[in-house]
GROMACS .gro file of C-alpha atoms in nm:
model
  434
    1UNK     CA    1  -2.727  -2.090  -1.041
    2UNK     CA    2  -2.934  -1.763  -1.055
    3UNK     CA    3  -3.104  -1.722  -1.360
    4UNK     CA    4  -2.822  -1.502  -1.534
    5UNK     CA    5  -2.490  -1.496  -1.362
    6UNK     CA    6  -2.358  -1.353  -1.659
    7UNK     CA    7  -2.614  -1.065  -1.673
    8UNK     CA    8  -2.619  -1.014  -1.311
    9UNK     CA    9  -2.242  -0.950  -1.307
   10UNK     CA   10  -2.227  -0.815  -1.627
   11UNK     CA   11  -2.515  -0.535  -1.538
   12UNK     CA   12  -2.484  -0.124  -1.514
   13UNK     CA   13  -2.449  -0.146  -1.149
   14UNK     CA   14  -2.229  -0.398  -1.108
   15UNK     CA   15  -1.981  -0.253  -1.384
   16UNK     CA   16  -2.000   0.100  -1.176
   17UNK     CA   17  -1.869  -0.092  -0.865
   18UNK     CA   18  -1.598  -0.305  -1.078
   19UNK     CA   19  -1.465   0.024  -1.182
   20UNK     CA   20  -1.498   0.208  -0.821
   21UNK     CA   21  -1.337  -0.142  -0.654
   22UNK     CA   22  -1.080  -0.270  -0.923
   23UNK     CA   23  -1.014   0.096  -1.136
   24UNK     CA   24  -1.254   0.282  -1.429
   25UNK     CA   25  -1.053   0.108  -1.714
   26UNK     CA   26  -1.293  -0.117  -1.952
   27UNK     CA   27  -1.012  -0.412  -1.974
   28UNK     CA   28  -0.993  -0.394  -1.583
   29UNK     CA   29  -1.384  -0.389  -1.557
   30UNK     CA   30  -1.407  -0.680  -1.810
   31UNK     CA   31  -1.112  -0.909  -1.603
   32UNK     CA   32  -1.340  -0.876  -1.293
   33UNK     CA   33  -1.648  -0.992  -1.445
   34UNK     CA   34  -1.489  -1.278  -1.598
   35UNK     CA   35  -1.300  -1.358  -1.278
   36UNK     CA   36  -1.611  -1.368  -1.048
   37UNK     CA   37  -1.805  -1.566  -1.323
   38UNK     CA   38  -1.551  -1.803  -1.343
   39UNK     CA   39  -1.542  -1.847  -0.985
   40UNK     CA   40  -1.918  -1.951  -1.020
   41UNK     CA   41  -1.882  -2.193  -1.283
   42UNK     CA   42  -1.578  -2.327  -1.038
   43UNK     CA   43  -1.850  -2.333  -0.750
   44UNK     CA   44  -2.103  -2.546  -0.949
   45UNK     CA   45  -1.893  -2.769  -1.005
   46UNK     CA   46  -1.793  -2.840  -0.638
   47UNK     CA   47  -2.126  -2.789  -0.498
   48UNK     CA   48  -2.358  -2.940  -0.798
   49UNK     CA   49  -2.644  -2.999  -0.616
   50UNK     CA   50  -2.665  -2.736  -0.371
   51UNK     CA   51  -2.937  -2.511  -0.452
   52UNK     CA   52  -3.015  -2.132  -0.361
   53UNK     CA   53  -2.938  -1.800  -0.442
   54UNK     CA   54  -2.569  -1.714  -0.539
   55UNK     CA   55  -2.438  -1.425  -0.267
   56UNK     CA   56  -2.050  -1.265  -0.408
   57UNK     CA   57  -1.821  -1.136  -0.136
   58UNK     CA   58  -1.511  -0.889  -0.188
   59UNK     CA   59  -1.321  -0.853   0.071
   60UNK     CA   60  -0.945  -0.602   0.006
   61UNK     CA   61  -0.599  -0.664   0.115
   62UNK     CA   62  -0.403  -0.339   0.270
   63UNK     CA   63  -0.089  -0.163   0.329
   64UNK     CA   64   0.041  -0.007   0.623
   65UNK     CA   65   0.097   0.386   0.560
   66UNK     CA   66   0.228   0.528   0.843
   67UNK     CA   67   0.320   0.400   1.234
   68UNK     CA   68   0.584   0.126   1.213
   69UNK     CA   69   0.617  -0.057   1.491
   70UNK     CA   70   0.400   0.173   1.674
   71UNK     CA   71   0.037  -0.031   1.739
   72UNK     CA   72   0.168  -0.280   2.036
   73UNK     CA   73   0.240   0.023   2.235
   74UNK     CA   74  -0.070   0.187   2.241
   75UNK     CA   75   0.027   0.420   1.957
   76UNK     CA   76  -0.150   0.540   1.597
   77UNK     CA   77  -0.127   0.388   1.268
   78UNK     CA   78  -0.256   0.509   0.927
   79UNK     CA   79  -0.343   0.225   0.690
   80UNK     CA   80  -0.536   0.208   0.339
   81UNK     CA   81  -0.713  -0.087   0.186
   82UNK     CA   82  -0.611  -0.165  -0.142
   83UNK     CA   83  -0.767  -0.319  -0.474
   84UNK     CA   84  -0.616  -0.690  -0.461
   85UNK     CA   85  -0.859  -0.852  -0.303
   86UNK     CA   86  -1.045  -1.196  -0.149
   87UNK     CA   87  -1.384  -1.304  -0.373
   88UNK     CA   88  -1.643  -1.575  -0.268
   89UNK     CA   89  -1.895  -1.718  -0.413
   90UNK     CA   90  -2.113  -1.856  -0.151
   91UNK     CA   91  -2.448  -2.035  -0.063
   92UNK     CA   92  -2.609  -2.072   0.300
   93UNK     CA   93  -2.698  -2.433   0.402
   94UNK     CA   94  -2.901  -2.547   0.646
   95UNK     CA   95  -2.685  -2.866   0.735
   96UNK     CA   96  -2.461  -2.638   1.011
   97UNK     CA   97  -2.133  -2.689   0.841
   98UNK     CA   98  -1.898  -2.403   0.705
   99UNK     CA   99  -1.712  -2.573   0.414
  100UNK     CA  100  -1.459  -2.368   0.181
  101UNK     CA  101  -1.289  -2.423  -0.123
  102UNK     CA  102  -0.983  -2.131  -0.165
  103UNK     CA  103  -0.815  -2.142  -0.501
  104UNK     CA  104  -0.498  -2.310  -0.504
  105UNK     CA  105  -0.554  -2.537  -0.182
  106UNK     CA  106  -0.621  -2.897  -0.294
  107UNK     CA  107  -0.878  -2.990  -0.010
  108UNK     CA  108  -1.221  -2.821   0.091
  109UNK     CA  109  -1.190  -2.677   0.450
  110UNK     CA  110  -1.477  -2.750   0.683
  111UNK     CA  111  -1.570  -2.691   1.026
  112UNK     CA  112  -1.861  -2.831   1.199
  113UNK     CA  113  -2.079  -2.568   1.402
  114UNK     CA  114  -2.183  -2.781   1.672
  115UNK     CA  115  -1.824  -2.777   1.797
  116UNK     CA  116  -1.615  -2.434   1.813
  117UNK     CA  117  -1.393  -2.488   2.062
  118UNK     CA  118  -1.014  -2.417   1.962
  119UNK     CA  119  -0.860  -2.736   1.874
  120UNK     CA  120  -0.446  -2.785   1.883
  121UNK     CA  121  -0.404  -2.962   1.582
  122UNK     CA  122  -0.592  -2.683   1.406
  123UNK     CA  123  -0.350  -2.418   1.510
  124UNK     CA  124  -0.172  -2.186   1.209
  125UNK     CA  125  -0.464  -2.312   0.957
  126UNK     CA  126  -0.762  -2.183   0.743
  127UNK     CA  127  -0.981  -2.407   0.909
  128UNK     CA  128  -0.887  -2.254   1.267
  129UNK     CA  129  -1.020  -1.878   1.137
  130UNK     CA  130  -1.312  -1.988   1.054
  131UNK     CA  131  -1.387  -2.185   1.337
  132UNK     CA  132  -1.255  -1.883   1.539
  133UNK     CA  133  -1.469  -1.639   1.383
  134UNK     CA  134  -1.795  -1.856   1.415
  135UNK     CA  135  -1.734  -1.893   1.762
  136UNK     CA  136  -1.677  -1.537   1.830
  137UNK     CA  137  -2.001  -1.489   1.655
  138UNK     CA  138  -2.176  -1.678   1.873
  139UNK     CA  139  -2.005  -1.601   2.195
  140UNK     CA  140  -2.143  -1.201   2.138
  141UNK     CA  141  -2.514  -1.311   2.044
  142UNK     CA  142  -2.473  -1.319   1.721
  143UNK     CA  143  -2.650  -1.565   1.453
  144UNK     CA  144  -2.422  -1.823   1.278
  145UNK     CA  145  -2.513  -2.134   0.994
  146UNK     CA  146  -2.398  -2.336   0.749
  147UNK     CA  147  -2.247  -2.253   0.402
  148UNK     CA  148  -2.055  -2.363   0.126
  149UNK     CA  149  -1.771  -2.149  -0.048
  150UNK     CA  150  -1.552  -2.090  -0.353
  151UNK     CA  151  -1.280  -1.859  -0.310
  152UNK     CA  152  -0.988  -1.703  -0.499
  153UNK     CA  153  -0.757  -1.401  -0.381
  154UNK     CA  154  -0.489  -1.168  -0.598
  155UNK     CA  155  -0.394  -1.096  -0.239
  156UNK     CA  156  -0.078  -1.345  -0.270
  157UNK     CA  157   0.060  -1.474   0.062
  158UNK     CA  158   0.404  -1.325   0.196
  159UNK     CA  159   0.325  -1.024  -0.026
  160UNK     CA  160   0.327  -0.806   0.232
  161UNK     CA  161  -0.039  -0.710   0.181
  162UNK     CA  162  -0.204  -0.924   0.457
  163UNK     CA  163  -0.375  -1.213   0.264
  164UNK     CA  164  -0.472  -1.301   0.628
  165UNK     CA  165  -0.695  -1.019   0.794
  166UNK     CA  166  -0.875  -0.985   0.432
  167UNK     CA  167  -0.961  -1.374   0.456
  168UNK     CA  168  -1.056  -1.310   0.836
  169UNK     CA  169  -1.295  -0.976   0.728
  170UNK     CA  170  -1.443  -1.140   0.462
  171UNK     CA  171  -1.577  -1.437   0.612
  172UNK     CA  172  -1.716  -1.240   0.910
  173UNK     CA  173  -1.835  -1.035   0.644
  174UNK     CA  174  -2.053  -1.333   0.514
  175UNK     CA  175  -2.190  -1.463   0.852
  176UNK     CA  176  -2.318  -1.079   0.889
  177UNK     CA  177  -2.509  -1.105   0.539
  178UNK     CA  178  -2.684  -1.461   0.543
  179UNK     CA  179  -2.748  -1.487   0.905
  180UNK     CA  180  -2.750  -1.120   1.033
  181UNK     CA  181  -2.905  -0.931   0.786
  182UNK     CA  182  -2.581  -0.763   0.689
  183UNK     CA  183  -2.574  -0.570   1.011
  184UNK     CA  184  -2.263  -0.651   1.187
  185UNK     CA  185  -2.062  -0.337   1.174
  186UNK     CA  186  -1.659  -0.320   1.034
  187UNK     CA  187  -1.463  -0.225   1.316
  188UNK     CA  188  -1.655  -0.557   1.497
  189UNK     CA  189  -1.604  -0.766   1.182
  190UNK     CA  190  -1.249  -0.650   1.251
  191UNK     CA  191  -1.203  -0.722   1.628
  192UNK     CA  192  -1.372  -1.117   1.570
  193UNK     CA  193  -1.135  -1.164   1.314
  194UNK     CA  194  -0.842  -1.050   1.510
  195UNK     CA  195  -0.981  -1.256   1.826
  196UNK     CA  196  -0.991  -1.554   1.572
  197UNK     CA  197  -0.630  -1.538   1.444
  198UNK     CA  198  -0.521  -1.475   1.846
  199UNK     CA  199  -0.715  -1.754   1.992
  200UNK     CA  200  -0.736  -1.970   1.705
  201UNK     CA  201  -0.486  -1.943   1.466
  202UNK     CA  202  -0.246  -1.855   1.750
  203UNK     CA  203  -0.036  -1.557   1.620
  204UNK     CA  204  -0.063  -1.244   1.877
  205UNK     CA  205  -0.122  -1.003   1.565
  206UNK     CA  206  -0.286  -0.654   1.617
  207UNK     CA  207  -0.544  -0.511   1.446
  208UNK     CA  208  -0.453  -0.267   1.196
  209UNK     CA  209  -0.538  -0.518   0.889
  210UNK     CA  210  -0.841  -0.624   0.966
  211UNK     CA  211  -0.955  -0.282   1.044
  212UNK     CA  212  -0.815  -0.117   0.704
  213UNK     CA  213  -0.966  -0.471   0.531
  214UNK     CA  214  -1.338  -0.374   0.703
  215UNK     CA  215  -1.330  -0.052   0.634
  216UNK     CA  216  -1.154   0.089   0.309
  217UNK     CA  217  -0.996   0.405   0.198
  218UNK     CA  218  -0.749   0.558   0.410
  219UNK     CA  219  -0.797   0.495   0.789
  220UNK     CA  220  -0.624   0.635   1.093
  221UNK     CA  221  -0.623   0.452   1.437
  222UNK     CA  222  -0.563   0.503   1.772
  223UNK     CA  223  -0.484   0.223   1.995
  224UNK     CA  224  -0.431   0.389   2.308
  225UNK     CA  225  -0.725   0.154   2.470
  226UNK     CA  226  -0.741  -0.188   2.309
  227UNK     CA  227  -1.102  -0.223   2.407
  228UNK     CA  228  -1.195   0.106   2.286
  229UNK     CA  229  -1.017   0.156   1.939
  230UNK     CA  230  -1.084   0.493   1.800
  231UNK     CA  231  -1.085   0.519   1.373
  232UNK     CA  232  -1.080   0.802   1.156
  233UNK     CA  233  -1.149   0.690   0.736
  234UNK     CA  234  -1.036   0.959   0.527
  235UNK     CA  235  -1.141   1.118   0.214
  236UNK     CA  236  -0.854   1.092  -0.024
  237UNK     CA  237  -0.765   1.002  -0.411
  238UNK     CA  238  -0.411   0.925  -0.463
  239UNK     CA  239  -0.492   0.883  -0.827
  240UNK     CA  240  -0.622   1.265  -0.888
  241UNK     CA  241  -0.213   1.344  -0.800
  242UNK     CA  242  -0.084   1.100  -1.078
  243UNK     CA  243   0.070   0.922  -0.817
  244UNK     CA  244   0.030   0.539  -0.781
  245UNK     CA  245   0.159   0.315  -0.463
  246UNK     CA  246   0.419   0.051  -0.534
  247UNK     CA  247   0.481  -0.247  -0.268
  248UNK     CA  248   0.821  -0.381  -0.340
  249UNK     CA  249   0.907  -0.748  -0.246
  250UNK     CA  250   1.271  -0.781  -0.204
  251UNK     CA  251   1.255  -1.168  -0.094
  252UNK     CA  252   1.402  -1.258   0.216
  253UNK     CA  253   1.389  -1.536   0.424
  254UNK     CA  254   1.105  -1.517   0.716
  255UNK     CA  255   1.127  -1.797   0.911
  256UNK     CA  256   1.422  -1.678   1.106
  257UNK     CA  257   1.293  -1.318   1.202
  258UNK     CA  258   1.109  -1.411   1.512
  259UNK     CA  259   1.329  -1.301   1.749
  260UNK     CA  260   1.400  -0.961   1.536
  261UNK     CA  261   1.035  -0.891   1.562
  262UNK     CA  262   0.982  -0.979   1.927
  263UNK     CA  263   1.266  -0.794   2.034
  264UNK     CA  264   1.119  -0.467   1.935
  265UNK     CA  265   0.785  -0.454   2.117
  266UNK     CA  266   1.019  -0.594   2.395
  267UNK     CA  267   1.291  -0.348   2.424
  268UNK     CA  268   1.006  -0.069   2.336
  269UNK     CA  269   0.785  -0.218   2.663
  270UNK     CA  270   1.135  -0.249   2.862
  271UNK     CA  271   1.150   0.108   2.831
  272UNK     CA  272   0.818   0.161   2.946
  273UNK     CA  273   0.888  -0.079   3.260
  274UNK     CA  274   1.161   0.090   3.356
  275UNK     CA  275   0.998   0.405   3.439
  276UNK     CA  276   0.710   0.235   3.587
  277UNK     CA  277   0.463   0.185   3.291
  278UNK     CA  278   0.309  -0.085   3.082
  279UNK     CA  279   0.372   0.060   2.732
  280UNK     CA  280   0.508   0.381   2.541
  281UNK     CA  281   0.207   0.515   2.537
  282UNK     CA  282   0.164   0.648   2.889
  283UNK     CA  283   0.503   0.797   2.890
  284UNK     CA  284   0.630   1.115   2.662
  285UNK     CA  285   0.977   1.183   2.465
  286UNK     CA  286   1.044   1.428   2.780
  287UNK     CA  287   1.017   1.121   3.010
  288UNK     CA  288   1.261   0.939   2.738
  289UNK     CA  289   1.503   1.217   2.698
  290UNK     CA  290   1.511   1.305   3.050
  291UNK     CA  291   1.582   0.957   3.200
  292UNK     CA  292   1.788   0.861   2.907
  293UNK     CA  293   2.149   0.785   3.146
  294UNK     CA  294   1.941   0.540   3.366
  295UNK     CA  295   1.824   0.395   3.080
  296UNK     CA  296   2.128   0.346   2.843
  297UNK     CA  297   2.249   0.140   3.191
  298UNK     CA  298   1.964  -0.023   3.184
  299UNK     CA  299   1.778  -0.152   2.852
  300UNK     CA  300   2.079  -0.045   2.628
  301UNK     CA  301   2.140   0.255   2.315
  302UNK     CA  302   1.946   0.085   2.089
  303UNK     CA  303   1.553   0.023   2.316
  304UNK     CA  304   1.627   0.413   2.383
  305UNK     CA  305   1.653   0.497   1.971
  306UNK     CA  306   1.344   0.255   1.953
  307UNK     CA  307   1.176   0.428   2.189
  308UNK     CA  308   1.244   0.791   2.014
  309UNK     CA  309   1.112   0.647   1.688
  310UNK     CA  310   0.797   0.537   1.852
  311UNK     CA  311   0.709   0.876   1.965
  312UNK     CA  312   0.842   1.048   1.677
  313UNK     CA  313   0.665   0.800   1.437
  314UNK     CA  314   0.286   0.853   1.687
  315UNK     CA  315   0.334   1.205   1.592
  316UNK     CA  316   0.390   1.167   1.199
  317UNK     CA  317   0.004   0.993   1.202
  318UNK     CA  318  -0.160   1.264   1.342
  319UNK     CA  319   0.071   1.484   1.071
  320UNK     CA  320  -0.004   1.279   0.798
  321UNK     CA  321  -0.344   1.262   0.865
  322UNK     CA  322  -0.374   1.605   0.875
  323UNK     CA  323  -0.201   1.637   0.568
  324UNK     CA  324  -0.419   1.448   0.375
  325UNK     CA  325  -0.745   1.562   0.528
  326UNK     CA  326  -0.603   1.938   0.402
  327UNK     CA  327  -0.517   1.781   0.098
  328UNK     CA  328  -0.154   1.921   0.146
  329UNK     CA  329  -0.018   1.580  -0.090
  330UNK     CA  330   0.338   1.687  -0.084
  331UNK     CA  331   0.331   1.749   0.298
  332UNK     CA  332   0.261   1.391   0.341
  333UNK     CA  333   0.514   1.242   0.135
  334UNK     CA  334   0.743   1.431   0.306
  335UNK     CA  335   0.664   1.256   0.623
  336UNK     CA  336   0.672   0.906   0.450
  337UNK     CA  337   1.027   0.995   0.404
  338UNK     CA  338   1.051   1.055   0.715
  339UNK     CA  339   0.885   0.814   0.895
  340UNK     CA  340   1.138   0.573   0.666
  341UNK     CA  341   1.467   0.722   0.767
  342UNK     CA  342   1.308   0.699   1.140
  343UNK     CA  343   1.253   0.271   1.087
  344UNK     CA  344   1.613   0.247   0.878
  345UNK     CA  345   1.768   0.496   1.179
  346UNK     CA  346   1.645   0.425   1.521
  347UNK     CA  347   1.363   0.120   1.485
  348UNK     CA  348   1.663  -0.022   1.306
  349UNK     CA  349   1.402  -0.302   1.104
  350UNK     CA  350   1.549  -0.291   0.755
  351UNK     CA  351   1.792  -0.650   0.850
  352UNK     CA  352   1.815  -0.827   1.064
  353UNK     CA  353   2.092  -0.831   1.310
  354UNK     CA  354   2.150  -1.215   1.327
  355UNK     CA  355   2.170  -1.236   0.944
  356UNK     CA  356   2.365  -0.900   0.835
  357UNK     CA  357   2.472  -1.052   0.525
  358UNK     CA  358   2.118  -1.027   0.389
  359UNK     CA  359   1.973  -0.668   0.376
  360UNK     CA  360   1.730  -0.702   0.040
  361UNK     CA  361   1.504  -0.462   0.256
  362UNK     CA  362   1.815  -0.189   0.301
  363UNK     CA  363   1.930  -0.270  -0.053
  364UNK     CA  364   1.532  -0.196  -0.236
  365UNK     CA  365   1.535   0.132   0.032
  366UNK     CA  366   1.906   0.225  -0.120
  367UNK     CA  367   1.788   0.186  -0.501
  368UNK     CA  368   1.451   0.394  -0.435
  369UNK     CA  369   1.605   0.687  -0.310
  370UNK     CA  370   1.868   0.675  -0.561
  371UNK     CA  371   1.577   0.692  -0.819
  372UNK     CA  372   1.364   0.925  -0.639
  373UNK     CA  373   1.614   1.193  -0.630
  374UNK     CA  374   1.697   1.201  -0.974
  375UNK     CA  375   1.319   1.223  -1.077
  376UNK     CA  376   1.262   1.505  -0.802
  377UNK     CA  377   0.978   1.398  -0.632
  378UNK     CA  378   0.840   1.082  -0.450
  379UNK     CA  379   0.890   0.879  -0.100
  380UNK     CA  380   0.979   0.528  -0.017
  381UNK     CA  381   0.979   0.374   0.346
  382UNK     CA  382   1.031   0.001   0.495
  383UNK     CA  383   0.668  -0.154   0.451
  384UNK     CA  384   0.563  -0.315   0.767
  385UNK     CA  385   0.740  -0.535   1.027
  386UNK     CA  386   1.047  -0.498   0.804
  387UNK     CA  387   1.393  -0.704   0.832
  388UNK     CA  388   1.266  -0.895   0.504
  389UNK     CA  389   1.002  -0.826   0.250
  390UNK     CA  390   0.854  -0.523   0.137
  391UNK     CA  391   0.934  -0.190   0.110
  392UNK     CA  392   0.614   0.088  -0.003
  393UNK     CA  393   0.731   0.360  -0.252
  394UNK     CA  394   0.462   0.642  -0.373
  395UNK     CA  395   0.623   0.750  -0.747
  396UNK     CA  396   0.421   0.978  -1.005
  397UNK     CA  397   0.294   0.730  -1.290
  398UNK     CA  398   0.510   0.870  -1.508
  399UNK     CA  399   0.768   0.724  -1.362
  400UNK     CA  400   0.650   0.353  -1.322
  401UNK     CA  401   0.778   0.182  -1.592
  402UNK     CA  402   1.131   0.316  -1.590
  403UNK     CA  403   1.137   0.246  -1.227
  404UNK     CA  404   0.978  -0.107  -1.253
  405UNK     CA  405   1.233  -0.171  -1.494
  406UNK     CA  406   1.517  -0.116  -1.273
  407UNK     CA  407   1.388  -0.379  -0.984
  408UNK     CA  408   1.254  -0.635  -1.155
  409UNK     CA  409   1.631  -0.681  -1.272
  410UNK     CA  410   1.724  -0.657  -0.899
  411UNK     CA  411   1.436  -0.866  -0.726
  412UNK     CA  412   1.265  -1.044  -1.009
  413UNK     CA  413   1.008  -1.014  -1.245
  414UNK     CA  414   0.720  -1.015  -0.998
  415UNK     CA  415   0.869  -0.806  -0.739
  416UNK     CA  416   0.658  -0.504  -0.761
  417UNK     CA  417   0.280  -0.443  -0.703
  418UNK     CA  418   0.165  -0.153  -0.809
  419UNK     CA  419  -0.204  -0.039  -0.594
  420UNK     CA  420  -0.470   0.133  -0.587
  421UNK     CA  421  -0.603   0.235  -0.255
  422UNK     CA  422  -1.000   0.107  -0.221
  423UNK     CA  423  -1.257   0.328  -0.069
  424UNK     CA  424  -1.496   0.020   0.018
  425UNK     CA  425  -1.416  -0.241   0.284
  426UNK     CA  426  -1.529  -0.564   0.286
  427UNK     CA  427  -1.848  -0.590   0.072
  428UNK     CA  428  -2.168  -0.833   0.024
  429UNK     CA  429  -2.201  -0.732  -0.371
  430UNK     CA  430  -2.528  -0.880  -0.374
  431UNK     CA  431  -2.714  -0.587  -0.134
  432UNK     CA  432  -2.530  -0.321  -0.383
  433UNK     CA  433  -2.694  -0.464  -0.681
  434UNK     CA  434  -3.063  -0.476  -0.602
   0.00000   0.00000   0.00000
């Protein structure tokens, strides 16, 4: 171990980036320590004789601000990385195998570098990302070796806050400090991982969370071409407004919304088709409005409200990012409301049709808005794909407890995460602290 772990984590700098990563509160600062010091006792222990320099890793989870349903047509999302986050503890090797511990997962994951090609049996597994990711790295020229791992994550699984992309981002994040000299930039950290979880993992995701993982604070993007994704990070506190975020998880079964999901980039592309495009994108809301008879005959009422909602919900980013590079805070809850009667409205992602007796999702939305209008101020909206799972609500913290009160008797105890929003991607600690 280095000489002082303690000391080292314990030091003036790193405190200053606790506080900036994890919030300026001395209890918070002195959790964080403890929790990465604890993760490299839990290292030693695996790895006793492995010798080197310790190198710590942070990489955040995020949540999906504004653009529902809007990225696999071309359109914008905004997105902000938030302070629950991956942490590694990690030492290079020199025997060409990547092998990770991750808290809570009784064996060590391990991939051998002399073989990346995708294998089957691999497919939906920890393992598969980070043979993925190696590969990628190597496929663009970049340098790849051997290390061993400890990791833990407060970004839980299913919450909503994809536990997923920040494991992706931060173990491209540790190929680019031991073997590239910390040089690989975010938004490619971003597109490996996504190429990983594609290729290797096998789910067609996009790649909103890995960029708002890489990068940190408030980002907009612009997907109209894949290979040329344009970002935007912004400069904004939500804390200086005495507001906090809240990510609601209203339960739900997931395992049956495939077809919900699928159907929505489908009917939104049908649209598309129909008058002689690939995607949303390249048409208007004139095209939409204009051709709307041939197109109620043809896709159906509700790919046409889907449609509307795509456009209309494009249009809110570039609002909402405007609002909060003017600082104009109240203008931009204003459109979170609106972007959330748009997905309860026309996206129509807050149940599922095949299982109407469930609406959790509808039933969270219902409660928040109930609350927010008797407290005068606030915004709530369907948090991601939707049908099941989370809803994000922005309340003033004066407000928290009595609110947290009321769904935790609804939802459970552990239903509600309340976030900070992170202004640092995925870090290498180490190259802060010199």
């Amino acid at each position: 171990m280095q000489e002082n772990i303690n000391l080292f984590l314990s030091g003036v700098k790193a405190r200053e980036l606790f506080s900036r990563l994890y919030g300026n509160n001395q209890q918070v600062i002195d959790h964080h320590t403890k929790r990465y010091t604890t993760l490299a006792e839990t290292f030693k222990k695996l790895f006793p004789y492995d010798q080197g320099e310790y190198h710590f890793f942070s990489s955040p989870g995020r949540t999906e601000v504004g653009g529902n349903h809007t990225d696999h047509n071309a359109g914008r999302v905004l997105a902000a990385a938030v302070h629950l986050d991956t942490i590694a503890v990690v030492k290079a090797t020199d025997n060409n195998q990547i092998t990770m511990y991750s808290e809570g997962y009784p064996e060590l994951f391990k991939v051998d570098l002399s073989q990346l090609e995708p294998i089957d049996e691999e497919r939906g597994t920890t393992t598969a990302l980070i043979r993925g990711i190696a590969a990628r790295f190597r496929q663009l020229g970049l340098s790849i070796g051997g290390f061993n791992a400890a990791v833990s994550s407060t970004v839980a699984k299913g919450s909503g806050l994809s536990s997923s992309a920040s494991i992706e981002v931060l173990i491209g994040t540790i190929l680019s400090a031991l073997y590239n000299g910390n040089s690989v930039k975010p938004d490619l950290i971003a597109k490996i991982g996504q190429f990983a979880e594609n290729v290797y993992f096998g789910k067609p995701s996009g790649l909103m969370d890995q960029m708002a993982c890489a990068i940190g604070g408030f980002i907009a993007i612009d997907f109209k071409d894949k290979e040329k994704v344009v970002y935007q990070k912004l400069d904004f506190d939500l804390s200086s407004y005495g507001y906090h975020m809240l990510v609601v998880d209203t339960g739900g079964n997931h395992a049956d919304l495939t077809r919900d999901y699928a159907e929505v980039a489908l009917e939104m592309k049908t649209i598309a088709q129909i008058l002689g495009k690939n995607v949303l994108r390249e048409l208007s809301l004139d095209d939409i409005i204009r051709n709307t008879p041939v197109l109620r005959e043809k896709a159906g009422d509700r790919a046409v409200l889907r449609a509307i909602h795509f456009y209309n919900d494009n249009q809110r980013v570039i609002d909402q990012t405007k609002a909060l590079e003017e600082k104009r805070f109240y203008d931009f809850l204003s459109l979170v409301n609106d972007s959330g009667s748009s997905s309860w409205r026309l996206l129509q992602n807050c149940y599922s049709n095949y299982n109407p007796k469930e609406q959790g999702v509808t039933l969270a939305l219902a409660i928040t808005e109930n609350f927010i209008k008797k407290a005068g101020e606030g915004a709530c909206r369907v948090h991601g794909g939707g049908f099941a799972g989370t809803i994000q609500v922005y309340l003033p913290d004066k407000y928290l407890n009595d609110y947290i009160e009321i769904i935790k008797v609804i939802f459970g105890k552990g239903a509600v995460n309340t976030l900070n929003i992170r202004s640092q991607g995925s870090l290498y600690i180490n190259d802060l602290l010199k």
